[in-house]
């Protein structure tokens, strides 16, 4: 089958149109381009935080979009029909939304959503052909680019010029200027179709990108163009090639890695303040009123706030000092999931160099995600029934941006997944030590003794020892009648599992927890850790603290809020 881009290149009389096949080609070409340019874009990333990952984030965002488009085509593979343009662009936008990474990746997802809103309009309103292509579509594509730029600006709490937003607006304006005049002639005298629109958009974006160092002081001082804008230009170049078959000439790099200053000076007050220690990203299911409240709350907590999406599903991105508060705001607004917290550390405000050592921890709830992030760990949230895949763990290891990584799976069921992720990361040149923690409380114990200043092997031994010296338990609710090590349980009974085996069957949470504590502390202990689920009252923690204090001398108790987690109570005894 001949792609539209190929047909247009061979016969200039063939209308150059954006249809479903061209969107599929666009995603593939954009992914290839970002793959080639990723390191260059990472190297010039100095705004809003010089953390050297903009190219990687854009690549991962487009990769998710491309997977969603391929899924649409796969669904039609066994029949005679092909996807139409609305289905394809909506899949692309949805894939980008759920896979968006970082500030620029989140904005790119919103740009694609804006395009999908226009390109996905009802055929009868557009006058499209049976194949879903946009007929006479230059004007339609120009409107799509305009809507994309408009939505992206609305998604950013405080838009700044000299960024990807500026480049997107310039592309939309250039495409609009190429529209036919009142007498039917194109503004530049050329035939006006999708081909003319995308060529104009790319040219406008390229000029705008070159001007970004003069618009944003931090770029001018570093001698680079905006990294997000540079990535968007690669995506637009892929669109030109997908529609017309013409590959634009390569863009000269904004700066080579070795030409970048070792340290980028602090930004001016109107640029990016050097301060927030964490990047927090999550998907959120909520309504419009909920998202409005969330925007106000997060805007007061930090900066670089971008909220994209709609129709009940949103992607939230913010830089904050209090990661836990940012996640709690999401919990209050709706149902957050796929939570990713990255610790900028001392690199915030500077060209980020790869750290010597980092910790990646899987956690079962939002509260522990914030706790571990504040301790310097990169976290991966494991929601009930939704364990992370090896690819998510590899992504977290990459985000940790360190030569050496300690991986804490914190779940016995994740041992094979974590081992596969560690092997893949090692193949990429990262030294990874997998500590086989079987529960979150073991991970907390390991993280408590982590010292980046020690030799790697010594640190791993100390963390492994602390985890191994921690017995773990959880209280869970039985889903059905079944045989256990402690006898027959009924649906709704409380199960006290110690080191993975059912040891106690009860009917009341506090009493069952006290029995579990007695059994765990019978062999001795110095510290009890209690992790409370979302709906567990503080009075339970107070009761258990008193119980330990009264019955077990010289044993301390520490309490954490775990947020939404599969078990109402997790217990650790060191």
Coordinates of C-alpha atoms in Angstrom, one line a residue:
X1 CA 0.0 0.0 0.0
X2 CA 1.3 3.4 -0.9
X3 CA 1.4 6.1 1.8
X4 CA -0.1 9.5 1.0
X5 CA 3.3 11.1 1.6
X6 CA 4.8 8.8 -1.1
X7 CA 2.1 9.5 -3.6
X8 CA 2.4 13.2 -3.2
X9 CA 6.1 13.1 -3.7
X10 CA 5.8 11.1 -7.0
X11 CA 2.9 13.2 -8.4
X12 CA 2.6 16.9 -7.4
X13 CA -0.9 16.9 -8.8
X14 CA -2.1 14.5 -6.1
X15 CA -3.7 16.5 -3.2
X16 CA -1.4 16.5 -0.2
X17 CA -3.8 15.5 2.6
X18 CA -3.6 14.4 6.2
X19 CA -5.4 11.1 6.7
X20 CA -5.2 8.3 9.1
X21 CA -2.2 6.7 7.3
X22 CA -0.4 10.0 7.3
X23 CA -0.9 10.4 11.1
X24 CA 0.5 6.9 11.6
X25 CA 3.5 7.8 9.4
X26 CA 3.8 11.1 11.3
X27 CA 4.1 9.3 14.7
X28 CA 6.7 6.9 13.4
X29 CA 8.8 9.7 11.8
X30 CA 8.5 11.9 14.9
X31 CA 9.6 9.0 17.1
X32 CA 12.6 8.3 14.9
X33 CA 13.6 12.0 14.8
X34 CA 13.4 12.4 18.6
X35 CA 15.3 9.2 19.0
X36 CA 18.1 10.7 16.9
X37 CA 18.0 14.1 18.5
X38 CA 17.2 13.1 22.1
X39 CA 20.7 13.5 23.5
X40 CA 21.2 16.9 21.8
X41 CA 17.9 18.1 23.2
X42 CA 18.7 16.8 26.7
X43 CA 22.0 18.7 26.5
X44 CA 20.4 22.1 25.8
X45 CA 17.7 21.7 28.5
X46 CA 18.2 24.6 30.9
X47 CA 14.6 25.8 31.4
X48 CA 12.4 25.5 33.5
X49 CA 14.8 23.2 35.3
X50 CA 18.2 22.3 33.9
X51 CA 17.7 18.6 34.5
X52 CA 18.8 17.3 31.1
X53 CA 15.8 15.2 30.2
X54 CA 13.5 17.2 27.8
X55 CA 14.5 15.1 24.8
X56 CA 13.9 11.9 26.7
X57 CA 10.6 13.1 28.0
X58 CA 9.4 14.1 24.5
X59 CA 10.5 10.8 23.1
X60 CA 8.6 8.8 25.7
X61 CA 5.5 11.0 25.2
X62 CA 5.5 10.4 21.4
X63 CA 6.3 6.7 21.9
X64 CA 3.1 6.4 23.9
X65 CA 1.1 8.3 21.2
X66 CA 2.6 6.0 18.5
X67 CA 1.6 2.9 20.4
X68 CA -2.0 4.1 20.7
X69 CA -2.2 4.8 17.0
X70 CA -0.7 1.3 16.2
X71 CA -3.4 -0.2 18.4
X72 CA -6.1 1.5 16.3
X73 CA -4.6 0.1 13.1
X74 CA -4.2 -3.4 14.7
X75 CA -7.9 -3.4 15.6
X76 CA -8.7 -3.0 11.9
X77 CA -6.0 -5.5 10.7
X78 CA -8.4 -8.5 10.4
X79 CA -11.1 -6.6 8.4
X80 CA -11.3 -4.7 5.2
X81 CA -11.8 -1.3 6.7
X82 CA -9.1 1.1 7.8
X83 CA -9.2 3.6 10.6
X84 CA -10.5 7.0 9.8
X85 CA -8.8 10.3 10.7
X86 CA -10.9 11.1 13.8
X87 CA -10.3 7.8 15.5
X88 CA -6.6 8.0 14.7
X89 CA -6.0 11.5 15.9
X90 CA -8.0 10.9 19.1
X91 CA -6.0 7.8 19.8
X92 CA -2.8 9.7 19.2
X93 CA -3.9 12.5 21.6
X94 CA -5.0 10.0 24.3
X95 CA -1.8 8.0 24.0
X96 CA 0.3 11.2 24.5
X97 CA -1.9 12.2 27.5
X98 CA -1.5 9.0 29.4
X99 CA 2.2 8.7 28.6
X100 CA 3.3 12.4 28.9
X101 CA 6.6 13.0 30.7
X102 CA 8.0 16.2 32.0
X103 CA 7.0 19.8 31.3
X104 CA 7.5 19.7 27.6
X105 CA 6.0 16.3 27.1
X106 CA 2.9 17.3 29.0
X107 CA 2.6 20.4 26.8
X108 CA 3.1 18.4 23.6
X109 CA 0.3 16.1 24.8
X110 CA -2.0 19.1 25.0
X111 CA -0.9 20.3 21.6
X112 CA -1.9 17.0 20.1
X113 CA -5.2 17.1 22.0
X114 CA -5.9 20.5 20.5
X115 CA -5.2 19.2 17.0
X116 CA -7.4 16.2 17.6
X117 CA -10.3 18.4 18.6
X118 CA -10.4 20.1 15.2
X119 CA -9.2 17.2 13.0
X120 CA -11.7 14.9 14.8
X121 CA -14.7 17.0 14.0
X122 CA -17.7 15.2 12.4
X123 CA -17.1 14.4 8.7
X124 CA -20.3 16.0 7.6
X125 CA -19.1 19.3 9.0
X126 CA -15.8 18.9 7.2
X127 CA -16.7 17.5 3.9
X128 CA -14.1 14.7 4.1
X129 CA -13.8 11.8 1.8
X130 CA -14.5 8.2 2.8
X131 CA -10.9 7.6 3.8
X132 CA -11.1 10.3 6.4
X133 CA -8.7 12.7 4.7
X134 CA -9.2 16.4 5.1
X135 CA -10.3 17.7 1.8
X136 CA -9.2 21.3 1.0
X137 CA -7.6 20.7 4.4
X138 CA -5.0 23.5 4.6
X139 CA -7.5 25.8 6.3
X140 CA -8.7 22.9 8.5
X141 CA -5.1 22.0 9.5
X142 CA -4.3 25.7 10.2
X143 CA -7.3 25.8 12.6
X144 CA -6.1 22.6 14.2
X145 CA -2.6 24.1 14.9
X146 CA -4.3 27.3 16.2
X147 CA -6.5 25.3 18.6
X148 CA -3.4 23.3 19.7
X149 CA -1.4 26.4 20.6
X150 CA -4.5 27.9 22.3
X151 CA -5.1 24.8 24.5
X152 CA -1.5 24.5 25.4
X153 CA -1.3 28.1 26.7
X154 CA -4.5 27.5 28.7
X155 CA -2.9 24.4 30.3
X156 CA 0.1 26.3 31.6
X157 CA -0.5 28.2 34.8
X158 CA 2.0 31.0 33.9
X159 CA 2.9 31.0 30.2
X160 CA 6.4 32.2 29.4
X161 CA 7.7 33.4 26.0
X162 CA 10.8 31.9 24.5
X163 CA 9.5 28.3 25.2
X164 CA 7.7 25.6 23.4
X165 CA 4.5 27.7 23.7
X166 CA 6.1 30.5 21.6
X167 CA 7.2 28.0 18.9
X168 CA 3.7 26.4 18.8
X169 CA 2.0 29.8 18.4
X170 CA 4.4 30.8 15.7
X171 CA 3.7 27.6 13.8
X172 CA -0.1 28.2 14.0
X173 CA 0.2 31.8 13.0
X174 CA 2.4 31.0 10.0
X175 CA -0.1 28.3 8.8
X176 CA -2.9 30.8 9.2
X177 CA -1.2 33.4 7.1
X178 CA -1.0 30.9 4.2
X179 CA -4.8 30.6 4.1
X180 CA -6.5 31.7 0.8
X181 CA -7.5 35.4 0.6
X182 CA -11.0 36.6 -0.1
X183 CA -10.6 36.2 -3.9
X184 CA -9.6 32.5 -3.4
X185 CA -5.8 32.8 -4.0
X186 CA -3.4 31.5 -1.4
X187 CA -1.6 34.1 0.6
X188 CA 1.8 33.1 -0.9
X189 CA 0.4 32.3 -4.4
X190 CA 0.8 28.6 -3.9
X191 CA -1.9 25.9 -3.9
X192 CA -3.3 25.8 -0.5
X193 CA -3.6 22.3 1.0
X194 CA -2.3 20.4 3.9
X195 CA 1.2 20.4 2.3
X196 CA 1.3 24.2 2.1
X197 CA 0.0 24.5 5.7
X198 CA 2.6 22.2 7.2
X199 CA 5.4 23.7 5.3
X200 CA 4.4 27.2 6.5
X201 CA 4.0 25.9 10.1
X202 CA 7.4 24.4 10.1
X203 CA 9.1 27.5 8.7
X204 CA 7.4 29.7 11.2
X205 CA 8.4 27.4 14.1
X206 CA 12.0 27.3 12.9
X207 CA 12.2 31.1 12.9
X208 CA 10.6 31.3 16.3
X209 CA 12.9 28.7 17.8
X210 CA 16.0 30.7 16.6
X211 CA 14.7 33.7 18.4
X212 CA 14.1 32.0 21.8
X213 CA 17.5 32.9 23.3
X214 CA 16.6 36.6 22.9
X215 CA 13.3 36.1 24.7
X216 CA 14.3 34.1 27.7
X217 CA 17.4 35.3 29.7
X218 CA 18.5 31.8 30.9
X219 CA 18.7 30.6 27.3
X220 CA 20.7 33.6 26.2
X221 CA 23.2 33.1 29.0
X222 CA 23.6 29.5 28.2
X223 CA 23.8 30.2 24.5
X224 CA 21.1 27.6 23.5
X225 CA 17.6 27.6 22.0
X226 CA 14.7 26.3 24.1
X227 CA 14.9 22.5 24.3
X228 CA 11.1 22.0 24.3
X229 CA 10.8 24.2 21.2
X230 CA 13.6 22.3 19.6
X231 CA 11.7 19.0 20.2
X232 CA 8.5 20.4 18.8
X233 CA 10.4 21.5 15.6
X234 CA 11.4 17.8 15.2
X235 CA 7.8 16.8 15.5
X236 CA 6.7 19.4 12.9
X237 CA 9.4 18.3 10.5
X238 CA 8.1 14.8 10.8
X239 CA 4.6 16.1 10.0
X240 CA 5.9 17.8 6.9
X241 CA 7.5 14.6 5.7
X242 CA 4.4 12.5 6.5
X243 CA 2.1 14.8 4.5
X244 CA 4.4 15.9 1.6
X245 CA 7.2 13.3 1.4
X246 CA 9.7 16.1 1.7
X247 CA 12.1 15.9 4.7
X248 CA 13.1 19.4 5.8
X249 CA 16.8 20.0 6.1
X250 CA 18.3 19.2 9.5
X251 CA 18.3 22.0 12.1
X252 CA 21.8 23.0 13.4
X253 CA 22.0 21.9 17.1
X254 CA 21.2 24.7 19.6
X255 CA 24.5 23.7 21.3
X256 CA 26.7 20.7 21.5
X257 CA 26.9 19.0 24.9
X258 CA 30.6 20.0 25.4
X259 CA 29.9 23.6 24.5
X260 CA 27.4 24.0 27.3
X261 CA 28.5 25.8 30.4
X262 CA 29.2 23.5 33.4
X263 CA 26.8 25.6 35.5
X264 CA 23.9 27.7 34.4
X265 CA 23.6 30.8 36.5
X266 CA 20.4 31.3 38.6
X267 CA 17.5 32.6 36.5
X268 CA 16.2 36.1 36.7
X269 CA 13.0 36.6 38.8
X270 CA 10.9 36.5 35.6
X271 CA 12.5 33.3 34.4
X272 CA 12.6 30.0 36.4
X273 CA 13.2 30.3 40.2
X274 CA 15.8 27.8 41.4
X275 CA 14.0 26.1 44.3
X276 CA 11.5 23.3 43.9
X277 CA 13.1 20.0 44.8
X278 CA 10.6 17.6 43.2
X279 CA 8.8 17.1 39.9
X280 CA 5.4 15.5 40.5
X281 CA 3.4 13.9 37.7
X282 CA 0.2 11.9 37.8
X283 CA -2.9 11.0 35.9
X284 CA -6.1 12.2 37.5
X285 CA -9.7 11.2 37.1
X286 CA -11.9 14.1 38.1
X287 CA -14.4 16.6 36.7
X288 CA -14.0 20.2 35.7
X289 CA -14.8 21.7 39.1
X290 CA -12.3 19.3 40.7
X291 CA -9.5 20.3 38.2
X292 CA -10.2 24.0 38.9
X293 CA -9.7 23.5 42.6
X294 CA -6.6 21.5 42.0
X295 CA -5.1 24.2 39.8
X296 CA -5.5 26.8 42.5
X297 CA -4.0 24.5 45.2
X298 CA -1.0 23.4 43.1
X299 CA -0.3 26.9 41.9
X300 CA 0.1 28.0 45.5
X301 CA 2.4 25.0 46.2
X302 CA 5.0 25.3 43.4
X303 CA 5.7 26.3 39.8
X304 CA 5.9 24.9 36.3
X305 CA 2.3 23.8 36.7
X306 CA 0.8 22.2 33.6
X307 CA -2.6 20.5 33.7
X308 CA -3.7 18.9 30.4
X309 CA -6.5 16.7 29.2
X310 CA -10.3 16.8 29.6
X311 CA -13.4 14.6 29.5
X312 CA -12.7 13.3 33.0
X313 CA -9.0 12.4 32.5
X314 CA -6.1 14.7 33.1
X315 CA -2.3 14.7 33.3
X316 CA -0.9 16.9 36.1
X317 CA 2.7 18.2 36.2
X318 CA 4.1 20.5 38.8
X319 CA 7.4 21.3 40.5
X320 CA 7.1 21.6 44.3
X321 CA 9.1 21.3 47.5
X322 CA 6.4 19.3 49.2
X323 CA 5.7 16.3 47.0
X324 CA 3.3 14.8 49.5
X325 CA 1.1 17.9 49.5
X326 CA 1.0 17.8 45.7
X327 CA -0.2 14.2 45.7
X328 CA -2.7 14.9 48.5
X329 CA -4.1 17.7 46.4
X330 CA -4.8 15.2 43.7
X331 CA -6.4 12.8 46.1
X332 CA -8.7 15.5 47.3
X333 CA -9.6 16.4 43.7
X334 CA -10.3 12.9 42.4
X335 CA -8.4 9.6 41.7
X336 CA -4.7 10.1 41.0
X337 CA -2.7 7.2 39.6
X338 CA 0.6 6.5 37.7
X339 CA 2.2 8.9 40.2
X340 CA 5.8 9.7 39.4
X341 CA 7.9 11.8 41.8
X342 CA 11.5 12.8 40.7
X343 CA 13.9 14.4 43.1
X344 CA 15.8 17.3 41.5
X345 CA 18.2 17.7 44.5
X346 CA 21.0 20.1 44.2
X347 CA 20.8 19.9 40.4
X348 CA 17.8 22.1 40.3
X349 CA 18.7 25.4 38.7
X350 CA 21.9 24.0 37.3
X351 CA 22.9 21.9 34.2
X352 CA 22.1 18.5 35.7
X353 CA 25.0 16.1 35.8
X354 CA 24.4 12.4 36.4
X355 CA 24.5 11.7 40.1
X356 CA 26.8 9.1 41.5
X357 CA 24.1 7.1 43.2
X358 CA 20.3 7.1 43.5
X359 CA 17.5 4.9 45.0
X360 CA 14.4 3.8 43.1
X361 CA 11.6 2.5 45.2
X362 CA 8.2 1.0 44.4
X363 CA 5.6 2.1 46.9
X364 CA 2.0 1.0 47.5
X365 CA 0.4 4.4 48.3
X366 CA 0.7 8.1 47.7
X367 CA 1.7 8.9 51.2
X368 CA 4.7 6.7 51.1
X369 CA 5.6 8.1 47.6
X370 CA 6.0 11.5 49.2
X371 CA 7.9 10.1 52.2
X372 CA 10.4 8.2 50.0
X373 CA 10.8 11.1 47.6
X374 CA 11.6 13.5 50.4
X375 CA 14.3 11.0 51.4
X376 CA 15.8 11.4 47.9
X377 CA 14.3 8.3 46.2
X378 CA 12.7 8.2 42.8
X379 CA 9.4 6.5 43.3
X380 CA 7.1 4.2 41.3
X381 CA 3.5 3.9 42.6
X382 CA 2.0 0.4 42.6
X383 CA -1.8 0.7 42.9
X384 CA -3.9 -2.2 44.1
X385 CA -4.2 -4.7 41.2
X386 CA -2.0 -2.5 39.0
X387 CA 1.7 -3.6 39.6
X388 CA 4.2 -1.7 37.6
X389 CA 5.7 -3.3 34.5
X390 CA 9.4 -3.7 34.0
X391 CA 9.4 -0.8 31.5
X392 CA 8.1 1.5 34.2
X393 CA 10.9 0.5 36.5
X394 CA 13.5 1.0 33.7
X395 CA 12.0 4.4 33.1
X396 CA 12.3 5.3 36.8
X397 CA 15.9 4.1 36.8
X398 CA 16.6 6.4 33.9
X399 CA 14.9 9.3 35.6
X400 CA 17.0 8.8 38.6
X401 CA 19.9 9.9 36.3
X402 CA 22.7 8.2 38.3
X403 CA 25.7 6.0 37.6
X404 CA 24.7 3.7 40.4
X405 CA 21.1 2.8 41.3
X406 CA 19.7 0.8 44.2
X407 CA 16.3 -0.8 43.3
X408 CA 13.8 -1.6 46.0
X409 CA 10.8 -3.5 44.6
X410 CA 9.1 -3.7 48.0
X411 CA 6.9 -6.6 46.9
X412 CA 7.7 -10.3 46.6
X413 CA 5.5 -10.5 43.5
X414 CA 7.7 -8.0 41.7
X415 CA 11.0 -9.9 42.0
X416 CA 11.1 -11.1 38.4
X417 CA 9.8 -7.8 37.1
X418 CA 12.5 -5.9 39.0
X419 CA 15.2 -8.3 37.9
X420 CA 14.3 -7.8 34.3
X421 CA 14.3 -4.1 34.7
X422 CA 17.7 -4.2 36.4
X423 CA 19.2 -6.3 33.6
X424 CA 17.9 -3.8 31.0
X425 CA 19.3 -0.9 32.9
X426 CA 22.7 -2.6 33.2
X427 CA 22.7 -3.1 29.5
X428 CA 22.5 0.6 29.2
X429 CA 25.6 1.1 31.3
X430 CA 23.9 1.8 34.7
X431 CA 25.2 -0.1 37.7
X432 CA 22.1 -1.5 39.4
X433 CA 21.8 -3.4 42.7
X434 CA 18.5 -5.1 43.3
X435 CA 17.7 -5.5 47.0
X436 CA 14.9 -8.1 47.2
X437 CA 12.6 -6.1 49.6
X438 CA 9.3 -8.0 50.0
X439 CA 7.3 -5.2 51.7
X440 CA 7.2 -1.4 51.8
X441 CA 8.3 -1.3 55.5
X442 CA 11.5 -3.2 54.5
X443 CA 12.1 -0.5 51.8
X444 CA 11.6 2.2 54.4
X445 CA 14.2 0.5 56.7
X446 CA 16.7 0.2 53.8
X447 CA 16.2 3.8 52.8
X448 CA 16.7 5.0 56.4
X449 CA 20.3 3.7 56.4
X450 CA 21.2 4.7 52.8
X451 CA 24.3 6.8 52.7
X452 CA 25.4 8.0 49.2
X453 CA 28.8 8.9 50.5
X454 CA 29.7 5.2 51.2
X455 CA 31.2 2.9 48.7
X456 CA 28.4 1.4 46.6
X457 CA 28.9 -2.2 47.8
X458 CA 29.0 -1.1 51.4
X459 CA 25.8 0.9 51.0
X460 CA 24.1 -2.0 49.4
X461 CA 25.2 -4.3 52.2
X462 CA 23.9 -1.9 54.9
X463 CA 20.6 -1.4 53.1
X464 CA 20.2 -5.2 52.6
X465 CA 21.0 -5.9 56.2
X466 CA 18.4 -3.3 57.4
X467 CA 15.7 -4.7 55.1
X468 CA 16.5 -8.3 56.2
X469 CA 16.3 -7.4 59.9
X470 CA 12.8 -6.0 59.4
X471 CA 9.9 -8.4 59.8
X472 CA 6.8 -7.3 58.0
X473 CA 3.1 -7.8 58.3
X474 CA -0.1 -6.5 56.8
X475 CA -3.8 -6.6 57.7
X476 CA -6.0 -7.4 54.7
X477 CA -9.7 -8.2 54.2
X478 CA -10.5 -11.7 53.0
X479 CA -12.4 -11.7 49.7
X480 CA -13.8 -15.2 50.0
X481 CA -13.9 -18.2 52.3
X482 CA -10.7 -20.2 52.1
X483 CA -8.2 -22.3 54.0
X484 CA -5.2 -20.5 55.6
X485 CA -2.3 -21.4 57.8
X486 CA -4.4 -20.0 60.7
X487 CA -7.6 -21.9 59.8
X488 CA -10.7 -21.3 57.7
X489 CA -11.5 -17.6 57.1
X490 CA -14.8 -16.2 55.8
X491 CA -15.3 -13.4 53.3
X492 CA -14.9 -10.1 55.2
X493 CA -12.6 -11.5 57.9
X494 CA -9.5 -9.6 58.8
X495 CA -6.3 -11.5 58.0
X496 CA -3.1 -10.7 59.8
X497 CA -0.3 -11.8 57.4
X498 CA 3.2 -12.0 58.9
X499 CA 6.1 -12.4 56.5
X500 CA 3.6 -13.3 53.8
X501 CA 1.7 -16.1 55.7
X502 CA -1.7 -15.8 57.4
X503 CA -1.0 -15.9 61.1
X504 CA -4.2 -14.3 62.6
X505 CA -7.8 -14.3 61.6
X506 CA -10.0 -11.6 63.3
X507 CA -13.0 -9.5 62.9
X508 CA -11.9 -6.1 64.3
X509 CA -9.0 -4.1 63.0
X510 CA -7.4 -2.9 66.3
X511 CA -7.7 -6.2 68.1
X512 CA -6.3 -8.1 65.2
X513 CA -3.4 -5.7 64.9
X514 CA -2.6 -6.1 68.6
X515 CA -2.4 -9.8 68.2
X516 CA -0.1 -9.5 65.2
X517 CA 2.1 -7.1 67.1
X518 CA 2.4 -9.5 70.1
X519 CA 3.5 -12.3 67.8
X520 CA 6.0 -10.2 66.0
X521 CA 7.5 -8.6 69.1
X522 CA 7.7 -12.0 71.0
X523 CA 11.1 -12.5 69.4
X524 CA 12.2 -8.9 70.3
X525 CA 12.4 -5.7 68.4
X526 CA 13.5 -2.1 68.7
X527 CA 11.2 -0.1 66.4
X528 CA 7.7 -0.6 65.1
X529 CA 6.6 1.0 61.9
X530 CA 2.9 1.5 61.2
X531 CA 1.6 2.6 57.8
X532 CA -2.1 3.5 57.8
X533 CA -4.3 3.3 54.8
X534 CA -6.4 6.1 53.5
X535 CA -9.6 5.4 55.5
X536 CA -8.0 4.2 58.7
X537 CA -8.5 6.8 61.6
X538 CA -5.7 8.3 63.6
X539 CA -7.2 6.8 66.7
X540 CA -6.1 3.4 65.6
X541 CA -2.5 4.5 65.5
X542 CA -2.8 6.1 68.9
X543 CA -4.2 2.9 70.4
X544 CA -1.5 0.7 68.9
X545 CA 1.2 3.2 70.0
X546 CA -0.1 2.9 73.6
X547 CA -0.3 -0.9 73.3
X548 CA 3.3 -1.2 72.2
X549 CA 4.5 1.3 74.9
X550 CA 2.6 -0.4 77.7
X551 CA 3.5 -4.0 76.8
X552 CA 7.0 -3.7 75.3
X553 CA 9.5 -1.6 77.0
X554 CA 12.2 0.3 75.0
X555 CA 10.3 -0.3 71.7
X556 CA 9.7 2.9 69.8
X557 CA 6.8 3.4 67.3
X558 CA 6.7 5.5 64.1
X559 CA 3.5 6.2 62.1
X560 CA 3.1 7.1 58.5
X561 CA 0.1 7.8 56.3
X562 CA 0.2 5.5 53.2
X563 CA -2.8 6.9 51.3
X564 CA -4.7 4.6 48.9
X565 CA -3.1 1.2 49.4
X566 CA -4.4 -2.4 49.1
X567 CA -4.0 -3.1 52.9
X568 CA -5.6 -0.9 55.6
X569 CA -2.5 -1.4 57.8
X570 CA 1.2 -2.3 57.2
X571 CA 3.4 -3.2 60.1
X572 CA 7.2 -3.4 60.3
X573 CA 9.3 -4.5 63.3
X574 CA 13.1 -3.9 63.3

